[in-house]
Short mmCIF file of C-alpha atoms in Angstrom, two decimals:
data_model
loop_
_atom_site.label_atom_id
_atom_site.label_comp_id
_atom_site.label_asym_id
_atom_site.label_seq_id
_atom_site.Cartn_x
_atom_site.Cartn_y
_atom_site.Cartn_z
CA UNK A 1 164.40 174.11 170.73
CA UNK A 2 164.03 172.52 167.51
CA UNK A 3 165.95 169.42 168.81
CA UNK A 4 163.69 169.53 171.80
CA UNK A 5 160.49 169.62 169.95
CA UNK A 6 161.91 166.99 167.39
CA UNK A 7 163.07 164.79 170.19
CA UNK A 8 159.17 164.73 171.67
CA UNK A 9 157.79 164.08 168.50
CA UNK A 10 159.88 160.72 167.80
CA UNK A 11 159.03 160.10 171.59
CA UNK A 12 155.42 160.13 170.54
CA UNK A 13 155.84 157.99 167.23
CA UNK A 14 157.72 155.33 169.52
CA UNK A 15 155.31 155.58 172.12
CA UNK A 16 152.07 154.93 169.31
CA UNK A 17 154.07 152.09 167.84
CA UNK A 18 154.72 150.50 171.45
CA UNK A 19 150.98 150.69 171.89
CA UNK A 20 150.01 149.47 168.58
CA UNK A 21 152.56 146.25 169.18
CA UNK A 22 150.87 145.55 172.90
CA UNK A 23 147.47 145.92 171.72
CA UNK A 24 147.75 143.66 168.50
CA UNK A 25 149.91 141.03 171.04
CA UNK A 26 146.99 141.40 173.27
CA UNK A 27 144.32 140.90 170.89
CA UNK A 28 146.25 137.90 169.08
CA UNK A 29 146.47 136.15 172.72
CA UNK A 30 142.97 136.66 173.54
CA UNK A 31 141.41 135.66 170.36
CA UNK A 32 144.05 133.78 168.08
CA UNK A 33 142.99 133.40 164.38
CA UNK A 34 140.85 130.21 163.90
CA UNK A 35 142.30 127.72 161.91
CA UNK A 36 140.88 126.99 157.96
CA UNK A 37 140.14 124.22 155.79
CA UNK A 38 142.72 126.00 153.48
CA UNK A 39 145.53 125.83 155.79
CA UNK A 40 144.92 122.37 157.26
CA UNK A 41 144.24 120.51 153.98
CA UNK A 42 146.04 122.20 151.35
CA UNK A 43 148.92 120.13 149.83
CA UNK A 44 152.14 121.56 148.48
CA UNK A 45 152.67 120.51 144.76
CA UNK A 46 154.33 116.94 144.40
CA UNK A 47 157.62 116.50 143.34
CA UNK A 48 158.03 116.53 139.39
CA UNK A 49 161.47 116.09 137.55
CA UNK A 50 161.44 117.17 134.02
CA UNK A 51 164.47 117.21 131.34
CA UNK A 52 164.34 120.98 131.35
CA UNK A 53 164.95 121.31 135.02
CA UNK A 54 168.33 122.79 136.44
CA UNK A 55 170.94 124.97 134.75
CA UNK A 56 171.83 122.52 132.37
CA UNK A 57 168.22 121.51 131.33
CA UNK A 58 167.06 120.94 127.95
CA UNK A 59 163.60 119.98 126.44
CA UNK A 60 162.36 116.42 125.50
CA UNK A 61 161.38 117.17 121.98
CA UNK A 62 159.10 113.92 122.19
CA UNK A 63 157.72 114.67 125.66
CA UNK A 64 156.76 118.00 124.36
CA UNK A 65 155.09 116.72 120.82
CA UNK A 66 153.04 114.16 123.23
CA UNK A 67 152.48 117.30 125.77
CA UNK A 68 151.29 119.01 122.89
CA UNK A 69 148.85 115.85 121.90
CA UNK A 70 147.33 116.18 125.65
CA UNK A 71 146.69 120.05 125.19
CA UNK A 72 144.87 119.50 121.81
CA UNK A 73 142.87 116.56 122.48
CA UNK A 74 142.11 117.42 126.10
CA UNK A 75 142.80 121.18 127.10
CA UNK A 76 142.05 123.26 124.00
CA UNK A 77 138.35 122.87 124.29
CA UNK A 78 138.60 125.63 127.46
CA UNK A 79 141.75 126.83 127.58
CA UNK A 80 143.67 128.98 124.93
CA UNK A 81 147.52 129.76 124.34
CA UNK A 82 147.11 133.03 123.10
CA UNK A 83 151.04 133.92 123.24
CA UNK A 84 152.00 130.80 121.07
CA UNK A 85 151.57 130.69 117.28
CA UNK A 86 151.56 127.59 115.23
CA UNK A 87 154.61 128.19 113.73
CA UNK A 88 156.29 128.27 117.01
CA UNK A 89 155.64 124.40 116.80
CA UNK A 90 158.77 124.21 114.74
CA UNK A 91 160.77 124.16 118.00
CA UNK A 92 159.05 121.00 119.07
CA UNK A 93 160.34 119.38 116.11
CA UNK A 94 157.51 119.43 113.43
CA UNK A 95 158.28 120.90 109.86
CA UNK A 96 156.47 123.16 107.89
CA UNK A 97 153.94 120.93 106.11
CA UNK A 98 152.99 119.56 109.05
CA UNK A 99 152.61 123.00 111.15
CA UNK A 100 150.25 124.07 108.49
CA UNK A 101 148.27 120.76 108.29
CA UNK A 102 148.09 121.31 112.15
CA UNK A 103 147.01 124.97 111.69
CA UNK A 104 144.38 123.94 109.02
CA UNK A 105 142.87 121.11 110.69
CA UNK A 106 142.52 122.98 114.32
CA UNK A 107 139.01 122.88 115.40
CA UNK A 108 138.68 126.34 116.07
CA UNK A 109 138.60 128.99 113.59
CA UNK A 110 140.42 132.38 113.70
CA UNK A 111 138.23 135.21 114.24
CA UNK A 112 138.16 137.52 110.98
CA UNK A 113 136.53 140.12 108.54
CA UNK A 114 135.08 139.30 105.18
CA UNK A 115 137.19 141.83 102.72
CA UNK A 116 134.01 141.72 100.66
CA UNK A 117 131.28 142.70 103.34
CA UNK A 118 133.06 143.93 106.20
CA UNK A 119 131.19 141.48 108.37
CA UNK A 120 132.92 139.46 111.55
CA UNK A 121 133.50 135.98 110.07
CA UNK A 122 136.17 133.28 110.63
CA UNK A 123 138.76 131.25 108.89
CA UNK A 124 140.98 128.35 108.83
CA UNK A 125 144.30 129.15 110.85
CA UNK A 126 147.74 129.38 109.39
CA UNK A 127 151.16 129.14 110.80
CA UNK A 128 151.68 132.66 111.75
CA UNK A 129 148.18 132.54 113.59
CA UNK A 130 148.25 132.22 117.48
CA UNK A 131 146.09 129.38 118.65
CA UNK A 132 142.61 130.79 118.77
CA UNK A 133 140.70 131.09 122.26
CA UNK A 134 137.62 128.61 122.80
CA UNK A 135 135.53 131.65 123.86
CA UNK A 136 134.59 134.99 121.97
CA UNK A 137 135.42 136.74 125.26
CA UNK A 138 135.46 136.59 129.02
CA UNK A 139 131.53 136.60 129.72
CA UNK A 140 130.95 133.83 127.23
CA UNK A 141 133.93 132.00 128.96
CA UNK A 142 132.12 132.30 132.48
CA UNK A 143 128.79 131.24 130.84
CA UNK A 144 130.09 128.04 129.65
CA UNK A 145 131.76 127.37 132.67
CA UNK A 146 129.70 127.99 135.82
CA UNK A 147 130.74 131.65 136.11
CA UNK A 148 134.30 130.19 136.41
CA UNK A 149 136.97 131.63 133.78
CA UNK A 150 139.41 129.16 132.45
CA UNK A 151 142.68 130.49 132.41
CA UNK A 152 145.21 131.20 129.28
CA UNK A 153 147.55 128.36 129.56
CA UNK A 154 150.58 130.12 127.78
CA UNK A 155 152.48 131.47 131.11
CA UNK A 156 150.52 128.98 133.54
CA UNK A 157 153.54 127.65 135.18
CA UNK A 158 155.34 130.72 135.72
CA UNK A 159 152.15 132.36 137.02
CA UNK A 160 151.48 129.61 139.52
CA UNK A 161 153.83 128.94 142.74
CA UNK A 162 155.24 125.64 142.00
CA UNK A 163 155.20 125.88 138.22
CA UNK A 164 154.89 122.53 136.49
CA UNK A 165 154.74 120.78 139.77
CA UNK A 166 151.71 122.73 140.32
CA UNK A 167 150.34 121.80 136.97
CA UNK A 168 151.07 117.99 137.47
CA UNK A 169 149.87 117.93 140.81
CA UNK A 170 146.38 119.75 140.18
CA UNK A 171 145.79 117.20 137.02
CA UNK A 172 146.42 114.16 139.44
CA UNK A 173 144.80 115.44 142.50
CA UNK A 174 140.97 115.29 142.13
CA UNK A 175 139.89 112.96 144.75
CA UNK A 176 136.58 112.46 146.84
CA UNK A 177 136.58 114.89 149.64
CA UNK A 178 137.72 113.25 152.81
CA UNK A 179 134.84 113.37 155.65
CA UNK A 180 137.23 114.65 157.72
CA UNK A 181 137.12 117.83 155.98
CA UNK A 182 133.17 118.53 156.34
CA UNK A 183 133.57 117.18 160.06
CA UNK A 184 135.80 119.94 160.91
CA UNK A 185 134.95 122.51 158.57
CA UNK A 186 131.25 122.39 157.28
CA UNK A 187 131.61 125.60 155.46
CA UNK A 188 134.50 123.91 153.35
CA UNK A 189 131.87 121.14 151.67
CA UNK A 190 132.28 120.98 147.98
CA UNK A 191 129.30 122.11 146.46
CA UNK A 192 127.52 121.57 143.15
CA UNK A 193 129.93 121.82 140.11
CA UNK A 194 132.62 122.00 142.00
CA UNK A 195 135.49 119.45 142.86
CA UNK A 196 137.53 118.32 145.38
CA UNK A 197 141.50 118.90 144.90
CA UNK A 198 143.84 119.37 147.85
CA UNK A 199 146.22 121.08 145.54
CA UNK A 200 143.86 124.09 144.46
CA UNK A 201 144.01 127.13 146.64
CA UNK A 202 140.66 126.95 148.23
CA UNK A 203 140.33 123.12 147.73
CA UNK A 204 137.45 123.63 145.57
CA UNK A 205 137.48 123.58 141.79
CA UNK A 206 135.30 124.34 139.29
CA UNK A 207 137.12 122.65 136.50
CA UNK A 208 136.19 119.41 135.98
CA UNK A 209 139.00 116.50 136.07
CA UNK A 210 140.35 116.64 132.43
CA UNK A 211 142.41 113.69 132.54
CA UNK A 212 140.20 110.93 133.77
CA UNK A 213 141.36 107.48 132.61
CA UNK A 214 144.32 105.63 130.96
CA UNK A 215 144.55 105.72 127.13
CA UNK A 216 142.33 108.99 126.92
CA UNK A 217 145.08 109.73 124.32
CA UNK A 218 146.72 107.68 122.03
CA UNK A 219 150.32 108.61 121.67
CA UNK A 220 152.05 108.58 118.48
CA UNK A 221 155.37 107.17 119.58
CA UNK A 222 153.59 104.44 121.51
CA UNK A 223 154.22 105.55 124.95
CA UNK A 224 151.69 104.37 127.43
CA UNK A 225 149.20 106.95 128.24
CA UNK A 226 148.61 106.60 131.92
CA UNK A 227 147.12 109.49 133.60
CA UNK A 228 150.28 110.54 135.52
CA UNK A 229 152.13 110.27 132.09
CA UNK A 230 149.68 112.44 130.46
CA UNK A 231 150.07 115.02 133.30
CA UNK A 232 153.89 114.96 132.86
CA UNK A 233 153.65 115.33 128.96
CA UNK A 234 151.07 118.43 129.16
CA UNK A 235 153.21 120.06 132.16
CA UNK A 236 156.70 119.80 130.25
CA UNK A 237 154.75 121.18 127.36
CA UNK A 238 153.51 124.09 129.21
CA UNK A 239 156.80 124.68 130.59
CA UNK A 240 157.88 125.22 126.98
CA UNK A 241 154.99 127.76 126.03
CA UNK A 242 156.16 129.85 129.14
CA UNK A 243 159.87 129.92 128.34
CA UNK A 244 160.35 128.59 124.83
CA UNK A 245 163.92 130.13 124.77
CA UNK A 246 164.87 128.32 128.15
CA UNK A 247 167.54 126.51 126.29
CA UNK A 248 169.28 129.23 125.09
CA UNK A 249 169.29 131.06 128.19
CA UNK A 250 170.98 128.23 129.38
CA UNK A 251 173.63 128.12 126.71
CA UNK A 252 174.21 131.79 127.22
CA UNK A 253 174.70 131.59 130.98
CA UNK A 254 176.86 128.73 130.68
CA UNK A 255 178.95 130.79 128.18
CA UNK A 256 179.00 133.87 130.40
CA UNK A 257 180.42 132.16 133.14
CA UNK A 258 183.25 130.54 131.48
CA UNK A 259 184.01 133.59 129.99
CA UNK A 260 184.05 135.17 133.44
CA UNK A 261 186.08 132.28 134.87
CA UNK A 262 188.89 132.86 132.14
CA UNK A 263 188.86 136.38 132.58
CA UNK A 264 189.32 136.11 136.11
CA UNK A 265 192.42 134.05 135.54
CA UNK A 266 193.85 136.32 132.93
CA UNK A 267 193.39 139.00 135.42
CA UNK A 268 195.03 137.39 138.02
CA UNK A 269 197.95 136.19 135.61
CA UNK A 270 198.41 140.02 134.45
CA UNK A 271 198.53 141.09 137.88
CA UNK A 272 201.30 138.89 138.95
CA UNK A 273 203.28 139.52 135.97
CA UNK A 274 203.01 143.36 136.03
CA UNK A 275 202.94 144.06 140.11
CA UNK A 276 204.52 141.13 141.21
CA UNK A 277 207.93 142.50 141.86
CA UNK A 278 206.44 146.16 142.68
CA UNK A 279 206.42 147.22 146.36
CA UNK A 280 203.95 149.54 147.74
CA UNK A 281 205.30 152.89 149.12
CA UNK A 282 203.29 154.06 152.25
CA UNK A 283 203.78 157.69 153.50
CA UNK A 284 205.34 157.16 157.25
CA UNK A 285 203.89 160.35 158.81
CA UNK A 286 200.53 162.22 158.13
CA UNK A 287 198.89 165.67 158.94
CA UNK A 288 198.08 164.49 162.12
CA UNK A 289 201.62 163.80 163.22
CA UNK A 290 202.66 166.13 166.02
CA UNK A 291 205.93 167.27 164.15
CA UNK A 292 203.87 168.04 161.04
CA UNK A 293 201.39 169.99 163.28
CA UNK A 294 204.11 171.73 164.72
CA UNK A 295 205.66 172.80 161.34
CA UNK A 296 202.10 173.69 160.37
CA UNK A 297 201.59 176.06 163.25
CA UNK A 298 204.98 177.53 162.67
CA UNK A 299 204.41 178.19 158.91
CA UNK A 300 201.01 179.90 159.82
CA UNK A 301 202.27 182.01 162.55
CA UNK A 302 205.41 183.15 159.91
CA UNK A 303 202.47 184.29 157.39
CA UNK A 304 200.27 185.92 159.80
CA UNK A 305 197.19 183.45 158.98
CA UNK A 306 194.67 182.59 161.90
CA UNK A 307 194.14 179.04 162.68
#
């Protein structure tokens, strides 16, 4: 009885699923989903090759220093690096006096408390401080950016699909909105305070173009500061902020692979040395063999055991 009830319950579930499938297919055929401007005009990130790419990738220290300079002079006014401390810049090749000077001369001061009065105050940054946020809180950030919240850039290359390629494409992708977009999708027209960028999720972004012209930053190493070069450098820098131990991870991974390879070879050689001459002994008969079954029956009959 229980099996019969379970059968009908399962049959009912299967019927409901079948009806749902048929209704969904019929609705899709009758009223297909309309195409959107984002689906038609959104572009995938451009290809970007960095020295840190691949399992053997390593950071280009000069490029990271150039990227840090772009962040400092262009991006830091709106975007913070809340997970990065000034002393972490040592990994980029800066020495202790240079790091102290960078922290002390940083345009934004670190929030603090006056020890004498207990009132809110601010002070110059020191190497152990993290990069201060340009805004006191989210409300202040939105108020200064037409209600748009500038994201923290510490992990931006991990948080966005495409990583550094997305950042590079976004920085170099600002353009005038094509007339075709407005013609096909009037609702997608770039409104006041917005900028058209096909690499952004909904095509229109509140952030003005941060990198606008060649020579916007004067590189200390003499590299020509074109718009693509500055975008590439700051993207490489943001890869480092998101994963500063990338080189260590690559080195550790390589060492583990080599160890496993050597261990596998040694295990195979040990197997060959110890078990090469050994021969398997396979039992010729089993419990289901008719001869053994007959013996079992006779033994049970003699013992008076049922079964």
